[in-house]
C-alpha cells in the first residue's frame, strides 16, 4: 500500500520533478479554468487496500456517493456529497476531500471554536444534507473520515494545498444582479437543473440535484453563501465546462440561486430578523431579505430544517421516552 | 475493482430500470400510427422508410452501429431529426432522410419509436471483464486527473438518460456509442448540445471510448413505456 500510490502516480507521469513531491499537474484542458493546473493528486480507487481499513474506506466512498442509501438516518434531502465535491471528492477546485482532510483541526468562525475533521463532517449533515448530525464516533463519520484520509495519502498537513476548496473569485465588474442571474440560469443551467431549480431524476434516482426547494441544502449550508456558490459555479459549472461562464455571470447566477426558497436554517431562533443578525449578517447571504415579495426564511414559505425520511428515522435508535 | 460494490451497483441499475416509469408526455395514438406508416414506407415514393435500417420494432442493428430507437425519449428523437435535417448534427446517411420529413412528420415518427417496447437484445459475445470494469469506472466515477465528470452525472448511474437533455445509453449499440464519442473527440459532431459531449470526449482515449461503449451497451435497457402495452390496429 505504502509504495503503491507513488508508483501509480509515477507510472502515469504525473509527479512533477523537484519541488514538493505531492504536487502533480492535471489535464485541465479548459485554459480559462480558474483551477490551478498543479495540485495534489489523490490515489486511484484501485489503491484502496484489501484490508479492514480498506473496507472502511469503501464504506466511506459509498456514503459519499449515495448518502440517502448508506446514511439514510442522517440525510434530509436528495443531495449527494458528490454533487458538489465532484468526482466523489477528488476533483481539485470542487472542495476535494484531500484538501479538507489535511486542513483540520481548524478554528471556524461559523461556530467559534476549533473543529475536528469529524465535527466538520457533522456540519455537512446538519446543513448541506438538511439532516441530523451523526454523533461523534458514529460509524458513518468514521467511514467518511477514512475515505478522506485515504484520498489525502501523502499530502502535507497544515498547508493550504492548491486546488483545495473553491478557487477565489474576483469581485464582479458590476454589482451582482438577480434578473441577469435569472437569464444566465435559463440559458446555462435550466436544461439540467430544471426551470424550477428542483433538479431532474431518471429511473427513480436523482441525476441533476435540486438547487433550491425542500430537497436542496438548507439556509445554514456553505453553498447558501453567494460568494461560495459563485466560486463553485465559475470553476465547475456547467458540468464539464468549468471556466466558461464569466466572473460576472457566475456572481449573477449565484445571486439568483441563493435568492430562492430553501429549507430553514437549523439555528433558526424563532425570528427571521434575529436569525439574520446572528448568522447571516453579511452581503453574501440573502436570508431574511425580501425577494419577489416574500421574506427568505419566513416560516410561512420555508420548508422545515432537519427533515429525515420517516423510515430512516424509525430505523435509527429510538429516543428515550420521558413519559 | 468492481467487487461487491459493482454487483450492488448492477442490482441498483436493474432496480432503476424496473421502476423507470414513462415520464415523457404520451403522444396520441394518431401520431404513433402516422409515425409507424412513415417508418414502414417512408414519405417519398422510391425511398425506404426508417425501418429499413432501424427496423420496424426500433431495435436497430447494434453490430453495425445503427442505434436502437425503441423507447428513446420522444423530444430527443424529434430534436435529433431536426439537427440532422439542418446539418447541425452531421451525418451523411441521416441527413437526406431527415430532410424528406417536415416538422410534423418528424414528430410523428419520433412518437412512434418512442412508444415502442425495447426489444430483447440479440445475444452477443460478452466483452472482456477488464474492459467492462474500465468502462464502469469512467461511467460511474469519471476521471479526476483528467478533470472529467462521470457519464452518470448526466445520463444517470443506470444510463437511462434525462428527458431530451441526455439520451438513454443503457443497452444501446456499443458500436454506435463508440462512433459518437469518436466523432465528438475528432470534432466532427457539433449539434447544439454537443459542447458538453465534445468536452468530455476530448478527455477520453480511444481505449476509454471502447470501454465506456462496452459497459453502457451491457447495462440493462429501460423497460417498455406504458403506452405500448395496448395493441395498435395494424
Coordinates of C-alpha atoms in Angstrom, one line a residue:
Chain A
X1 CA 0.0 0.0 0.0
X2 CA 2.7 2.5 1.1
X3 CA 4.6 2.0 -2.2
X4 CA 1.6 1.5 -4.4
X5 CA 0.4 5.1 -4.6
X6 CA 3.6 6.8 -5.7
X7 CA 4.2 4.0 -8.2
X8 CA 0.9 4.7 -9.9
X9 CA 1.5 8.4 -10.0
X10 CA 4.9 7.9 -11.5
X11 CA 3.6 5.4 -14.0
X12 CA 1.1 8.0 -15.3
X13 CA 3.9 10.6 -15.4
X14 CA 2.1 12.9 -13.1
X15 CA 4.8 13.6 -10.5
X16 CA 6.5 16.9 -11.1
X17 CA 10.2 16.7 -10.8
X18 CA 11.8 18.7 -8.0
X19 CA 9.8 20.9 -5.6
X20 CA 7.1 19.3 -3.5
X21 CA 6.7 15.7 -4.2
X22 CA 2.9 15.8 -3.7
X23 CA 2.3 18.3 -6.5
X24 CA 1.1 17.0 -9.8
X25 CA -0.2 18.5 -13.0
X26 CA -3.7 17.7 -14.0
X27 CA -5.0 17.7 -17.6
X28 CA -7.2 20.7 -17.1
X29 CA -8.0 21.3 -20.7
X30 CA -10.0 24.5 -20.3
X31 CA -7.4 27.2 -20.3
X32 CA -10.0 29.6 -18.8
X33 CA -10.4 27.3 -15.8
X34 CA -9.6 29.1 -12.6
X35 CA -8.5 25.8 -11.0
X36 CA -4.7 25.7 -10.5
X37 CA -3.2 23.2 -13.0
X38 CA -0.7 22.0 -10.5
X39 CA -2.2 20.4 -7.4
X40 CA -2.2 17.3 -5.2
X41 CA -3.3 14.1 -6.9
X42 CA -5.2 11.6 -4.8
X43 CA -4.5 7.9 -5.1
X44 CA -6.8 5.9 -7.5
X45 CA -9.6 3.7 -6.3
X46 CA -7.6 0.7 -7.2
X47 CA -5.1 1.6 -4.5
X48 CA -7.7 1.0 -1.7
X49 CA -6.2 -1.9 0.2
X50 CA -8.0 -5.2 0.7
X51 CA -7.8 -4.9 4.5
X52 CA -10.3 -3.9 7.2
X53 CA -9.2 -0.3 6.8
X54 CA -9.8 -0.6 3.1
X55 CA -13.3 -1.8 3.7
X56 CA -13.9 1.2 5.9
X57 CA -12.6 3.5 3.0
X58 CA -15.0 1.8 0.6
X59 CA -17.9 2.3 3.0
X60 CA -17.0 5.9 3.2
X61 CA -17.0 6.2 -0.5
X62 CA -20.4 4.5 -0.8
X63 CA -21.8 7.0 1.7
X64 CA -20.2 9.9 -0.2
X65 CA -21.8 8.8 -3.4
X66 CA -25.2 7.7 -2.1
X67 CA -25.8 9.2 1.3
X68 CA -29.5 8.7 1.1
X69 CA -28.9 5.0 0.8
X70 CA -25.9 4.4 3.1
X71 CA -26.5 7.1 5.7
X72 CA -30.3 7.5 5.4
X73 CA -30.7 8.2 9.2
X74 CA -28.9 11.5 8.8
X75 CA -30.0 12.8 5.4
X76 CA -33.0 15.0 4.9
X77 CA -32.8 15.8 1.2
X78 CA -32.0 14.3 -2.1
X79 CA -28.5 15.6 -2.4
X80 CA -25.3 13.6 -2.5
X81 CA -21.9 14.7 -1.1
X82 CA -20.6 14.1 -4.7
X83 CA -23.0 16.7 -6.1
X84 CA -20.7 19.5 -5.0
X85 CA -17.5 17.6 -4.1
X86 CA -17.2 16.4 -7.7
X87 CA -15.6 13.2 -8.8
X88 CA -16.5 11.9 -5.4
X89 CA -14.3 14.3 -3.5
X90 CA -11.3 14.0 -5.8
X91 CA -11.6 17.0 -8.2
X92 CA -9.4 20.0 -7.5
X93 CA -11.4 23.2 -7.3
X94 CA -14.5 21.4 -6.1
X95 CA -13.7 21.2 -2.4
X96 CA -11.8 17.9 -2.7
X97 CA -11.7 15.7 0.4
X98 CA -7.9 15.5 0.2
X99 CA -7.7 19.3 0.7
X100 CA -10.2 19.3 3.5
X101 CA -8.7 16.4 5.4
X102 CA -5.3 18.0 5.9
X103 CA -6.8 21.3 6.9
X104 CA -8.3 20.1 10.2
X105 CA -8.3 20.6 13.2
X106 CA -9.1 24.3 12.4
X107 CA -10.8 27.3 14.0
X108 CA -14.1 28.1 12.4
X109 CA -15.8 31.4 12.8
X110 CA -19.1 29.7 12.0
X111 CA -19.1 28.1 15.5
X112 CA -16.3 30.0 17.2
X113 CA -14.1 27.1 18.2
X114 CA -11.5 24.6 16.9
X115 CA -13.3 21.9 15.0
X116 CA -12.0 18.4 14.4
X117 CA -12.5 16.9 10.9
X118 CA -15.3 14.8 12.3
X119 CA -17.1 17.8 13.7
X120 CA -16.7 19.5 10.3
X121 CA -18.4 16.5 8.7
X122 CA -21.3 16.8 11.3
X123 CA -21.9 20.2 9.8
X124 CA -22.3 18.8 6.3
X125 CA -25.2 16.6 7.5
X126 CA -26.8 19.3 9.6
X127 CA -26.7 22.0 6.9
X128 CA -25.9 20.8 3.3
X129 CA -27.8 17.5 3.7
X130 CA -30.6 19.2 5.7
X131 CA -30.5 16.2 8.0
X132 CA -29.2 15.3 11.5
X133 CA -25.6 15.3 12.6
X134 CA -24.3 11.8 13.4
X135 CA -22.8 11.7 16.9
X136 CA -19.0 12.0 17.1
X137 CA -17.6 8.5 16.6
X138 CA -20.6 7.3 14.7
X139 CA -19.7 4.7 12.1
X140 CA -20.9 7.0 9.4
X141 CA -18.4 9.6 10.4
X142 CA -15.6 7.1 10.8
X143 CA -16.2 5.7 7.3
X144 CA -16.2 9.2 5.8
X145 CA -13.1 10.2 7.7
X146 CA -11.3 7.0 6.5
X147 CA -12.3 7.8 2.9
X148 CA -10.9 11.4 3.2
X149 CA -7.8 10.1 4.9
X150 CA -7.2 7.7 2.1
X151 CA -7.7 10.4 -0.6
X152 CA -5.1 12.6 1.2
X153 CA -2.5 9.9 1.2
X154 CA 0.9 11.6 1.0
X155 CA -0.4 15.2 1.3
X156 CA 1.3 17.5 3.8
X157 CA -0.8 18.7 6.7
X158 CA -1.2 22.4 7.7
X159 CA -0.5 23.5 4.1
X160 CA -3.2 25.3 2.1
X161 CA -3.0 22.9 -0.8
X162 CA -3.5 24.4 -4.3
X163 CA -6.9 23.1 -5.5
X164 CA -8.4 23.0 -2.0
X165 CA -11.9 24.5 -1.6
X166 CA -13.1 26.6 -4.5
X167 CA -10.8 28.9 -6.5
X168 CA -11.0 32.5 -5.2
X169 CA -13.1 34.7 -7.5
X170 CA -12.6 38.5 -8.1
X171 CA -15.5 40.8 -7.3
X172 CA -17.9 41.2 -10.2
X173 CA -17.2 44.1 -12.5
X174 CA -20.7 45.5 -11.7
X175 CA -22.9 44.6 -8.7
X176 CA -24.4 41.1 -9.0
X177 CA -28.0 41.2 -10.2
X178 CA -30.9 38.8 -9.7
X179 CA -32.5 39.5 -13.0
X180 CA -29.4 39.0 -15.0
X181 CA -28.8 35.8 -12.9
X182 CA -32.2 34.5 -14.0
X183 CA -31.2 35.0 -17.6
X184 CA -27.9 33.2 -17.1
X185 CA -29.8 30.4 -15.3
X186 CA -32.3 29.9 -18.1
X187 CA -29.6 29.8 -20.7
X188 CA -27.0 27.7 -19.0
X189 CA -28.4 25.7 -16.0
X190 CA -32.1 25.1 -16.6
X191 CA -31.8 22.3 -19.1
X192 CA -30.2 20.1 -16.3
X193 CA -31.4 21.5 -13.0
X194 CA -34.9 22.4 -14.4
X195 CA -36.5 25.8 -14.8
X196 CA -37.9 25.4 -11.3
X197 CA -34.5 24.5 -9.9
X198 CA -35.8 21.3 -8.4
X199 CA -33.4 19.0 -10.3
X200 CA -34.2 16.0 -12.5
X201 CA -34.4 12.3 -11.9
X202 CA -34.1 9.3 -14.2
X203 CA -35.2 5.7 -13.3
X204 CA -36.4 6.9 -9.9
X205 CA -33.0 8.3 -8.9
X206 CA -31.8 11.9 -8.9
X207 CA -29.4 12.8 -11.7
X208 CA -29.3 16.6 -11.5
X209 CA -29.5 17.9 -7.9
X210 CA -32.1 20.3 -6.7
X211 CA -30.6 23.8 -6.3
X212 CA -33.4 25.1 -4.1
X213 CA -36.7 23.9 -2.7
X214 CA -37.3 21.3 0.0
X215 CA -34.9 18.7 -1.5
X216 CA -31.9 21.0 -1.5
X217 CA -29.4 22.3 1.1
X218 CA -30.8 24.5 3.9
X219 CA -30.1 28.1 4.8
X220 CA -27.2 27.2 7.0
X221 CA -25.2 25.5 4.3
X222 CA -22.0 26.9 2.8
X223 CA -23.5 26.8 -0.7
X224 CA -26.1 29.3 0.6
X225 CA -23.3 31.9 0.6
X226 CA -23.4 33.8 -2.7
X227 CA -19.6 34.0 -2.7
X228 CA -19.1 30.2 -2.2
X229 CA -21.7 29.5 -4.9
X230 CA -20.1 31.9 -7.3
X231 CA -16.7 30.4 -6.8
X232 CA -18.0 26.9 -7.3
X233 CA -20.1 27.8 -10.3
X234 CA -17.3 29.7 -12.1
X235 CA -14.8 26.8 -11.6
X236 CA -17.2 23.8 -12.2
X237 CA -20.4 24.7 -14.0
X238 CA -21.9 23.9 -16.4
X239 CA -20.6 20.4 -15.5
X240 CA -17.5 19.6 -17.6
X241 CA -17.4 23.2 -19.0
X242 CA -15.9 24.9 -15.9
X243 CA -14.5 28.4 -16.6
X244 CA -16.9 29.0 -19.5
X245 CA -19.1 31.5 -17.6
X246 CA -17.7 35.0 -17.0
X247 CA -16.9 36.2 -13.5
X248 CA -19.9 38.5 -13.8
X249 CA -22.2 35.6 -14.9
X250 CA -21.0 33.4 -12.0
X251 CA -21.9 36.1 -9.4
X252 CA -25.2 36.9 -11.1
X253 CA -26.4 33.3 -11.3
X254 CA -25.2 32.6 -7.8
X255 CA -27.2 35.5 -6.5
X256 CA -30.2 34.2 -8.4
X257 CA -29.8 30.6 -6.9
X258 CA -29.2 31.9 -3.4
X259 CA -32.3 34.1 -3.5
X260 CA -34.7 31.2 -3.7
X261 CA -36.8 29.3 -1.1
X262 CA -34.9 26.5 0.6
X263 CA -35.2 24.7 4.0
X264 CA -34.9 26.7 7.2
X265 CA -31.6 27.3 8.9
X266 CA -31.5 24.7 11.7
X267 CA -30.1 27.5 14.0
X268 CA -33.4 29.5 13.5
X269 CA -34.1 31.4 16.7
X270 CA -37.8 31.7 16.0
X271 CA -37.4 35.1 14.5
X272 CA -36.1 35.7 10.9
X273 CA -34.6 39.2 11.6
X274 CA -32.8 37.9 14.7
X275 CA -31.6 34.8 12.8
X276 CA -30.2 37.0 10.0
X277 CA -28.5 39.3 12.5
X278 CA -26.9 36.4 14.4
X279 CA -25.9 34.1 11.5
X280 CA -26.4 35.9 8.2
X281 CA -25.2 39.4 8.8
X282 CA -23.2 39.8 5.6
X283 CA -23.6 40.7 1.9
X284 CA -23.3 37.1 0.8
X285 CA -26.5 35.9 2.4
X286 CA -30.0 36.7 1.2
X287 CA -31.6 35.1 4.3
X288 CA -34.1 37.5 5.9
X289 CA -34.2 39.8 2.9
X290 CA -37.3 40.3 0.7
X291 CA -37.2 38.8 -2.8
X292 CA -40.2 38.7 -5.1
X293 CA -42.4 40.0 -2.3
X294 CA -41.5 37.2 0.2
X295 CA -39.0 37.3 3.1
X296 CA -36.5 34.5 2.6
X297 CA -36.6 32.3 5.7
X298 CA -40.1 33.3 6.7
X299 CA -41.5 30.1 8.2
X300 CA -44.8 30.5 6.3
X301 CA -42.9 29.8 3.0
X302 CA -39.9 27.9 4.2
X303 CA -39.6 24.1 4.3
X304 CA -38.5 22.8 7.7
X305 CA -34.9 22.1 8.7
X306 CA -33.6 18.7 9.6
X307 CA -36.2 16.6 7.9
X308 CA -35.3 12.9 7.6
X309 CA -37.5 10.3 6.0
X310 CA -39.8 8.6 8.5
X311 CA -38.5 5.2 7.5
X312 CA -34.9 6.3 8.2
X313 CA -35.7 8.0 11.5
X314 CA -37.7 4.9 12.8
X315 CA -34.7 2.8 11.8
X316 CA -32.5 4.9 14.0
X317 CA -32.2 4.1 17.7
X318 CA -35.5 5.0 19.4
X319 CA -35.3 8.1 21.6
X320 CA -35.7 7.6 25.3
X321 CA -39.3 8.2 26.3
X322 CA -39.8 10.6 29.1
X323 CA -43.3 9.6 30.0
Chain B
X1 CA -12.0 -3.2 -8.5
X2 CA -15.7 -3.8 -9.2
X3 CA -16.1 -6.3 -6.4
X4 CA -19.2 -6.4 -4.2
X5 CA -20.0 -2.8 -4.8
X6 CA -20.0 -3.4 -8.5
X7 CA -22.5 -6.2 -8.1
X8 CA -24.6 -3.9 -5.8
X9 CA -24.5 -1.2 -8.4
X10 CA -25.7 -3.5 -11.1
X11 CA -28.6 -4.5 -8.8
X12 CA -29.3 -0.9 -8.3
X13 CA -29.2 -0.3 -12.1
X14 CA -31.6 -3.1 -12.6
X15 CA -33.9 -1.7 -9.9
X16 CA -33.7 1.7 -11.6
X17 CA -34.6 0.1 -14.9
X18 CA -37.6 -1.7 -13.5
X19 CA -39.1 1.4 -11.8
X20 CA -38.4 3.7 -14.7
X21 CA -41.8 5.0 -15.5
X22 CA -42.6 6.6 -18.8
X23 CA -42.3 10.2 -17.7
X24 CA -42.5 11.7 -21.1
X25 CA -45.8 13.1 -22.3
X26 CA -47.5 10.3 -24.2
X27 CA -48.1 11.1 -27.8
X28 CA -51.6 10.4 -29.0
X29 CA -52.2 7.2 -30.9
X30 CA -52.9 9.0 -34.2
X31 CA -49.4 10.4 -34.1
X32 CA -48.0 7.0 -33.3
X33 CA -49.9 5.4 -36.2
X34 CA -48.8 8.1 -38.6
X35 CA -45.3 7.6 -37.4
X36 CA -45.4 3.9 -38.0
X37 CA -46.5 4.4 -41.6
X38 CA -43.5 6.7 -42.1
X39 CA -41.2 4.2 -40.5
X40 CA -42.6 1.4 -42.7
X41 CA -42.9 3.2 -46.0
X42 CA -41.1 6.5 -45.9
X43 CA -42.7 9.6 -47.3
X44 CA -41.3 9.7 -50.8
X45 CA -42.1 7.1 -53.5
X46 CA -39.0 5.1 -54.2
X47 CA -37.3 5.7 -50.9
X48 CA -37.3 3.3 -48.0
X49 CA -38.6 4.2 -44.5
X50 CA -36.7 4.3 -41.2
X51 CA -37.4 0.7 -40.6
X52 CA -35.1 -0.4 -43.5
X53 CA -32.2 0.3 -41.2
X54 CA -33.6 0.8 -37.7
X55 CA -36.2 -2.0 -38.1
X56 CA -39.9 -1.7 -37.5
X57 CA -39.5 -2.7 -33.9
X58 CA -36.8 0.0 -33.5
X59 CA -34.1 -2.5 -32.5
X60 CA -31.6 -1.0 -34.9
X61 CA -28.7 -3.1 -35.9
X62 CA -26.3 -2.9 -32.9
X63 CA -23.5 -4.8 -34.5
X64 CA -23.0 -2.3 -37.3
X65 CA -23.7 0.7 -35.2
X66 CA -27.2 1.5 -36.2
X67 CA -28.7 2.7 -33.0
X68 CA -31.8 1.3 -31.2
X69 CA -34.6 3.9 -31.4
X70 CA -37.3 2.0 -29.5
X71 CA -38.1 3.6 -26.1
X72 CA -35.9 6.7 -26.6
X73 CA -37.4 10.0 -25.5
X74 CA -39.8 11.5 -27.9
X75 CA -38.3 15.0 -27.7
X76 CA -34.8 13.7 -28.0
X77 CA -35.7 11.8 -31.2
X78 CA -37.6 14.7 -32.7
X79 CA -34.7 17.1 -31.9
X80 CA -32.0 14.9 -33.4
X81 CA -34.0 14.5 -36.6
X82 CA -34.2 18.3 -36.9
X83 CA -30.4 18.5 -36.2
X84 CA -29.8 16.0 -39.0
X85 CA -32.1 17.9 -41.3
X86 CA -30.4 21.3 -40.6
X87 CA -26.9 19.8 -40.7
X88 CA -26.2 20.8 -37.1
X89 CA -25.6 17.2 -36.5
X90 CA -23.5 16.0 -39.4
X91 CA -24.4 12.6 -40.8
X92 CA -24.3 11.9 -44.5
X93 CA -26.7 8.9 -44.2
X94 CA -29.3 10.5 -41.9
X95 CA -29.4 14.0 -43.5
X96 CA -31.3 13.2 -46.7
X97 CA -33.9 11.1 -44.8
X98 CA -34.4 13.7 -42.2
X99 CA -34.9 16.3 -44.9
X100 CA -37.7 14.3 -46.5
X101 CA -39.7 14.9 -43.4
X102 CA -41.5 18.1 -42.4
X103 CA -41.6 19.1 -38.7
X104 CA -45.0 17.3 -38.2
X105 CA -43.7 14.1 -39.7
X106 CA -40.5 14.2 -37.6
X107 CA -42.7 14.5 -34.5
X108 CA -44.9 11.6 -35.6
X109 CA -42.0 9.2 -36.4
X110 CA -40.4 10.2 -33.1
X111 CA -43.6 9.4 -31.3
X112 CA -43.8 6.1 -33.0
X113 CA -40.3 5.0 -32.0
X114 CA -40.5 6.5 -28.5
X115 CA -43.7 4.4 -27.9
X116 CA -42.1 1.1 -28.7
X117 CA -41.1 -1.5 -26.2
X118 CA -37.4 -2.1 -26.1
X119 CA -36.7 -5.4 -28.0
X120 CA -34.8 -8.1 -26.3
X121 CA -31.2 -7.7 -27.4
X122 CA -29.6 -10.4 -29.6
X123 CA -27.1 -12.5 -27.7
X124 CA -23.6 -11.2 -28.3
X125 CA -20.2 -12.2 -27.1
X126 CA -19.6 -10.6 -23.7
X127 CA -16.8 -8.1 -23.8
X128 CA -13.7 -8.9 -21.7
X129 CA -14.2 -8.2 -18.0
X130 CA -11.3 -5.8 -17.6
X131 CA -12.8 -3.6 -20.4
X132 CA -16.2 -3.6 -18.7
X133 CA -14.5 -2.6 -15.4
X134 CA -12.6 0.2 -17.0
X135 CA -15.9 1.3 -18.6
X136 CA -17.7 1.1 -15.3
X137 CA -15.1 3.2 -13.6
X138 CA -15.4 6.0 -16.2
X139 CA -19.2 5.9 -16.4
X140 CA -19.6 6.0 -12.6
X141 CA -16.5 7.8 -11.4
X142 CA -15.3 9.9 -14.3
X143 CA -11.6 10.8 -14.0
X144 CA -10.4 13.3 -11.5
X145 CA -6.9 13.6 -13.1
X146 CA -8.5 14.4 -16.5
X147 CA -11.0 16.7 -14.8
X148 CA -13.7 14.6 -16.4
X149 CA -17.1 14.3 -14.7
X150 CA -18.6 10.8 -14.8
X151 CA -21.0 9.9 -17.6
X152 CA -23.6 9.1 -14.9
X153 CA -23.7 12.7 -13.7
X154 CA -25.8 13.5 -16.7
X155 CA -27.0 10.1 -18.0
X156 CA -27.7 8.6 -14.6
X157 CA -26.0 5.7 -12.9
X158 CA -28.4 3.3 -14.7
X159 CA -27.7 5.0 -18.0
X160 CA -31.4 5.8 -18.6
X161 CA -30.9 9.4 -19.5
X162 CA -32.8 12.5 -18.5
X163 CA -35.6 13.9 -20.8
X164 CA -34.4 15.4 -24.0
X165 CA -31.1 16.6 -22.5
X166 CA -29.2 13.3 -22.1
X167 CA -30.3 10.3 -24.0
X168 CA -30.7 6.8 -22.6
X169 CA -27.5 4.9 -23.2
X170 CA -28.2 1.6 -21.4
X171 CA -28.4 -1.2 -23.8
X172 CA -27.6 1.0 -26.8
X173 CA -25.4 -0.3 -29.6
X174 CA -21.7 -0.3 -28.4
X175 CA -20.6 0.5 -32.0
X176 CA -22.9 3.4 -32.1
X177 CA -21.8 4.9 -28.8
X178 CA -18.2 4.5 -29.7
X179 CA -18.8 6.2 -33.1
X180 CA -20.5 9.2 -31.5
X181 CA -17.7 9.6 -28.9
X182 CA -15.1 9.3 -31.6
X183 CA -16.9 11.9 -33.7
X184 CA -17.1 14.3 -30.7
X185 CA -13.4 13.6 -29.9
X186 CA -12.5 14.5 -33.5
X187 CA -14.8 17.5 -33.6
X188 CA -16.9 16.2 -36.4
X189 CA -20.2 16.1 -34.5
X190 CA -21.3 19.5 -33.2
X191 CA -25.0 19.7 -32.5
X192 CA -26.0 22.5 -30.1
X193 CA -25.8 20.3 -27.0
X194 CA -22.6 18.8 -28.3
X195 CA -20.4 21.3 -26.4
X196 CA -20.9 19.0 -23.3
X197 CA -20.1 15.8 -25.1
X198 CA -17.2 17.3 -27.0
X199 CA -15.6 18.5 -23.7
X200 CA -16.0 15.0 -22.3
X201 CA -14.9 13.1 -25.3
X202 CA -11.7 15.1 -25.6
X203 CA -10.7 13.7 -22.3
X204 CA -11.2 10.1 -23.4
X205 CA -8.6 7.9 -25.1
X206 CA -9.7 5.6 -27.9
X207 CA -9.3 2.7 -25.4
X208 CA -11.5 4.6 -22.9
X209 CA -14.1 5.1 -25.6
X210 CA -14.2 1.4 -26.3
X211 CA -14.5 0.6 -22.6
X212 CA -17.3 3.1 -22.0
X213 CA -19.2 1.9 -25.0
X214 CA -18.9 -1.7 -24.0
X215 CA -20.1 -1.0 -20.4
X216 CA -23.1 1.1 -21.4
X217 CA -24.2 -1.4 -24.0
X218 CA -24.1 -4.1 -21.4
X219 CA -26.3 -2.2 -19.0
X220 CA -30.0 -3.3 -19.0
X221 CA -32.1 -1.3 -21.4
X222 CA -35.1 0.5 -20.0
X223 CA -38.3 -1.4 -19.7
X224 CA -41.1 -0.6 -22.0
X225 CA -43.0 2.6 -21.7
X226 CA -46.6 2.1 -20.7
X227 CA -48.1 3.3 -23.9
X228 CA -47.1 0.2 -25.9
X229 CA -49.0 -2.2 -23.7
X230 CA -52.1 -1.7 -25.7
X231 CA -52.3 -3.1 -29.2
X232 CA -52.4 -0.6 -32.0
X233 CA -54.5 -1.5 -35.1
X234 CA -52.4 -2.7 -37.9

